[in-house]
Amino acid sequence: MKKLLIITSCLAVIAGSATLISLFTANANNTIIEEQEVTRTIESMYPGTVQTIELTHENNDPRYEVEIENRHGTYDAVIDATSGDMLHLEQSEAIELESPNDQETEKNEDVLISPERAEEIALAEVENGYVDDLELEREDGRVYYEIELETSQGEVDMEIDAYTGEIVIMSFD
């Protein structure tokens, strides 16, 4: 009977130790991203500036609640604090232009490149190709041109940032 009690106690200690080790390991792998890094990432992906950023917890999941402001309005974003993934983005306040002349003073970072310019950028990346389809997409707060090209070697799909003209994704089918 003593042996059974000792074996059971040892198994309980081992199981408890394994649970604690897994909790500490899981916490080490889910390091919270620093506010400065989140701010830099958001401001490089979206036109405007971060006005506020606050670390919160929802269901024990750390998140950053971020307010971004640009000439078009104010946007509220929720960012996963461990992965950096955008969980939510919505415009909370729109700013209307006072006159058509306001558009002329708009910063270049707030101006979309034209579809023609996106096509030129895409064609410069492939040899002997032509654009089969070009669409302006707005998804998860990003604005980009989705372009399908046909080449002698097959189909090429591209996503080009509609603000900067940078090729974000290029895949060959």
mmCIF file of C-alpha atoms in Angstrom, residues 9-149:
data_model
loop_
_atom_site.group_PDB
_atom_site.id
_atom_site.type_symbol
_atom_site.label_atom_id
_atom_site.label_comp_id
_atom_site.label_asym_id
_atom_site.label_seq_id
_atom_site.Cartn_x
_atom_site.Cartn_y
_atom_site.Cartn_z
ATOM 1 C CA SER A 9 2.569 10.942 -5.222
ATOM 2 C CA CYS A 10 5.522 10.806 -7.627
ATOM 3 C CA LEU A 11 3.219 10.753 -10.646
ATOM 4 C CA ALA A 12 1.289 13.744 -9.269
ATOM 5 C CA VAL A 13 4.540 15.697 -8.765
ATOM 6 C CA ILE A 14 5.726 14.830 -12.289
ATOM 7 C CA ALA A 15 2.381 15.796 -13.834
ATOM 8 C CA GLY A 16 2.327 19.078 -11.898
ATOM 9 C CA SER A 17 5.895 19.880 -12.938
ATOM 10 C CA ALA A 18 5.100 19.138 -16.581
ATOM 11 C CA THR A 19 2.080 21.449 -16.433
ATOM 12 C CA LEU A 20 4.131 24.303 -14.954
ATOM 13 C CA ILE A 21 6.905 23.816 -17.508
ATOM 14 C CA SER A 22 4.404 23.909 -20.381
ATOM 15 C CA LEU A 23 2.822 27.092 -19.003
ATOM 16 C CA PHE A 24 6.202 28.836 -18.753
ATOM 17 C CA THR A 25 7.218 27.601 -22.217
ATOM 18 C CA ALA A 26 3.953 28.791 -23.766
ATOM 19 C CA ASN A 27 4.421 32.224 -22.185
ATOM 20 C CA ALA A 28 7.986 32.467 -23.536
ATOM 21 C CA ASN A 29 6.779 31.751 -27.082
ATOM 22 C CA ASN A 30 4.037 34.412 -26.858
ATOM 23 C CA THR A 31 6.232 37.413 -26.158
ATOM 24 C CA ILE A 32 4.386 40.700 -26.386
ATOM 25 C CA ILE A 33 5.546 42.931 -29.231
ATOM 26 C CA GLU A 34 6.719 46.371 -28.115
ATOM 27 C CA GLU A 35 4.498 49.413 -28.761
ATOM 28 C CA GLN A 36 7.192 51.103 -30.866
ATOM 29 C CA GLU A 37 7.379 48.114 -33.212
ATOM 30 C CA VAL A 38 3.579 48.015 -33.617
ATOM 31 C CA THR A 39 3.538 51.765 -34.299
ATOM 32 C CA ARG A 40 6.330 51.491 -36.913
ATOM 33 C CA THR A 41 4.598 48.590 -38.652
ATOM 34 C CA ILE A 42 1.197 50.304 -38.799
ATOM 35 C CA GLU A 43 2.607 53.613 -40.018
ATOM 36 C CA SER A 44 4.575 51.836 -42.755
ATOM 37 C CA MET A 45 1.503 49.911 -43.966
ATOM 38 C CA TYR A 46 -1.174 52.614 -43.713
ATOM 39 C CA PRO A 47 -1.075 56.335 -44.455
ATOM 40 C CA GLY A 48 -1.434 58.429 -41.346
ATOM 41 C CA THR A 49 -0.060 58.506 -37.833
ATOM 42 C CA VAL A 50 -0.784 56.526 -34.708
ATOM 43 C CA GLN A 51 -2.498 58.828 -32.211
ATOM 44 C CA THR A 52 -2.961 56.390 -29.318
ATOM 45 C CA ILE A 53 -1.911 52.833 -28.573
ATOM 46 C CA GLU A 54 -2.963 50.846 -25.522
ATOM 47 C CA LEU A 55 -2.204 47.289 -24.442
ATOM 48 C CA THR A 56 -5.383 45.510 -23.305
ATOM 49 C CA HIS A 57 -6.404 41.934 -22.607
ATOM 50 C CA GLU A 58 -9.501 40.190 -23.915
ATOM 51 C CA ASN A 59 -10.063 36.614 -22.717
ATOM 52 C CA ASN A 60 -6.429 36.642 -21.479
ATOM 53 C CA ASP A 61 -5.233 37.439 -25.017
ATOM 54 C CA PRO A 62 -3.005 40.555 -25.131
ATOM 55 C CA ARG A 63 -4.029 43.073 -27.793
ATOM 56 C CA TYR A 64 -3.164 46.581 -28.793
ATOM 57 C CA GLU A 65 -6.018 49.008 -29.381
ATOM 58 C CA VAL A 66 -4.696 51.595 -31.813
ATOM 59 C CA GLU A 67 -6.131 54.858 -33.123
ATOM 60 C CA ILE A 68 -4.784 55.963 -36.522
ATOM 61 C CA GLU A 69 -5.471 59.369 -38.011
ATOM 62 C CA ASN A 70 -5.019 60.621 -41.560
ATOM 63 C CA ARG A 71 -6.631 63.246 -43.742
ATOM 64 C CA HIS A 72 -9.602 60.955 -44.453
ATOM 65 C CA GLY A 73 -10.516 60.385 -40.812
ATOM 66 C CA THR A 74 -9.809 58.336 -37.727
ATOM 67 C CA TYR A 75 -9.483 54.558 -37.724
ATOM 68 C CA ASP A 76 -9.614 52.122 -34.815
ATOM 69 C CA ALA A 77 -7.520 48.973 -35.082
ATOM 70 C CA VAL A 78 -7.041 45.938 -32.877
ATOM 71 C CA ILE A 79 -3.665 44.195 -33.187
ATOM 72 C CA ASP A 80 -2.713 40.825 -31.671
ATOM 73 C CA ALA A 81 0.105 41.762 -29.269
ATOM 74 C CA THR A 82 1.993 38.488 -29.739
ATOM 75 C CA SER A 83 1.753 37.886 -33.492
ATOM 76 C CA GLY A 84 1.268 41.449 -34.781
ATOM 77 C CA ASP A 85 -1.755 40.344 -36.853
ATOM 78 C CA MET A 86 -4.472 42.912 -37.531
ATOM 79 C CA LEU A 87 -7.620 41.550 -35.888
ATOM 80 C CA HIS A 88 -9.937 44.445 -36.688
ATOM 81 C CA LEU A 89 -9.859 47.778 -38.513
ATOM 82 C CA GLU A 90 -12.709 50.231 -38.968
ATOM 83 C CA GLN A 91 -13.136 53.901 -39.678
ATOM 84 C CA SER A 92 -14.532 55.555 -36.555
ATOM 85 C CA GLU A 93 -14.711 59.100 -37.896
ATOM 86 C CA ALA A 94 -14.707 60.422 -41.455
ATOM 87 C CA ILE A 95 -13.390 63.847 -42.414
ATOM 88 C CA GLU A 96 -15.058 65.518 -45.365
ATOM 89 C CA LEU A 97 -13.026 67.716 -47.674
ATOM 90 C CA GLU A 98 -14.028 71.357 -47.494
ATOM 91 C CA SER A 99 -13.439 72.100 -51.158
ATOM 92 C CA PRO A 100 -12.072 70.425 -54.282
ATOM 93 C CA ASN A 101 -8.829 72.382 -53.784
ATOM 94 C CA ASP A 102 -8.175 70.361 -50.611
ATOM 95 C CA GLN A 103 -7.489 67.369 -52.829
ATOM 96 C CA GLU A 104 -4.599 69.203 -54.474
ATOM 97 C CA THR A 105 -2.861 69.717 -51.124
ATOM 98 C CA GLU A 106 -3.180 66.049 -50.232
ATOM 99 C CA LYS A 107 0.111 64.397 -49.309
ATOM 100 C CA ASN A 108 1.501 61.913 -51.814
ATOM 101 C CA GLU A 109 1.234 59.138 -49.222
ATOM 102 C CA ASP A 110 -2.558 59.541 -49.239
ATOM 103 C CA VAL A 111 -2.859 59.414 -53.044
ATOM 104 C CA LEU A 112 -3.482 56.110 -54.777
ATOM 105 C CA ILE A 113 -1.389 55.289 -57.806
ATOM 106 C CA SER A 114 -3.440 54.980 -60.986
ATOM 107 C CA PRO A 115 -4.445 51.608 -62.452
ATOM 108 C CA GLU A 116 -2.265 52.460 -65.443
ATOM 109 C CA ARG A 117 0.762 52.988 -63.181
ATOM 110 C CA ALA A 118 0.076 49.685 -61.387
ATOM 111 C CA GLU A 119 -0.052 47.977 -64.795
ATOM 112 C CA GLU A 120 3.292 49.566 -65.797
ATOM 113 C CA ILE A 121 4.898 48.337 -62.557
ATOM 114 C CA ALA A 122 3.572 44.808 -63.083
ATOM 115 C CA LEU A 123 4.663 44.619 -66.735
ATOM 116 C CA ALA A 124 8.154 45.831 -65.824
ATOM 117 C CA GLU A 125 8.556 42.732 -63.619
ATOM 118 C CA VAL A 126 7.708 40.087 -66.240
ATOM 119 C CA GLU A 127 9.030 39.438 -69.716
ATOM 120 C CA ASN A 128 6.644 39.237 -72.672
ATOM 121 C CA GLY A 129 3.501 39.366 -70.579
ATOM 122 C CA TYR A 130 0.174 41.110 -70.711
ATOM 123 C CA VAL A 131 -2.365 42.058 -68.049
ATOM 124 C CA ASP A 132 -5.331 39.711 -68.027
ATOM 125 C CA ASP A 133 -7.141 41.256 -65.032
ATOM 126 C CA LEU A 134 -6.608 44.267 -62.767
ATOM 127 C CA GLU A 135 -8.759 45.151 -59.747
ATOM 128 C CA LEU A 136 -8.463 47.604 -56.871
ATOM 129 C CA GLU A 137 -8.984 45.689 -53.610
ATOM 130 C CA ARG A 138 -9.623 46.915 -50.073
ATOM 131 C CA GLU A 139 -9.101 44.228 -47.462
ATOM 132 C CA ASP A 140 -8.191 44.337 -43.761
ATOM 133 C CA GLY A 141 -7.455 48.035 -44.040
ATOM 134 C CA ARG A 142 -5.059 47.524 -46.951
ATOM 135 C CA VAL A 143 -5.598 48.997 -50.399
ATOM 136 C CA TYR A 144 -3.873 47.238 -53.267
ATOM 137 C CA TYR A 145 -4.144 46.351 -56.934
ATOM 138 C CA GLU A 146 -4.636 42.664 -57.610
ATOM 139 C CA ILE A 147 -3.202 41.924 -61.049
ATOM 140 C CA GLU A 148 -3.218 38.739 -63.117
ATOM 141 C CA LEU A 149 -0.697 38.565 -65.946
#
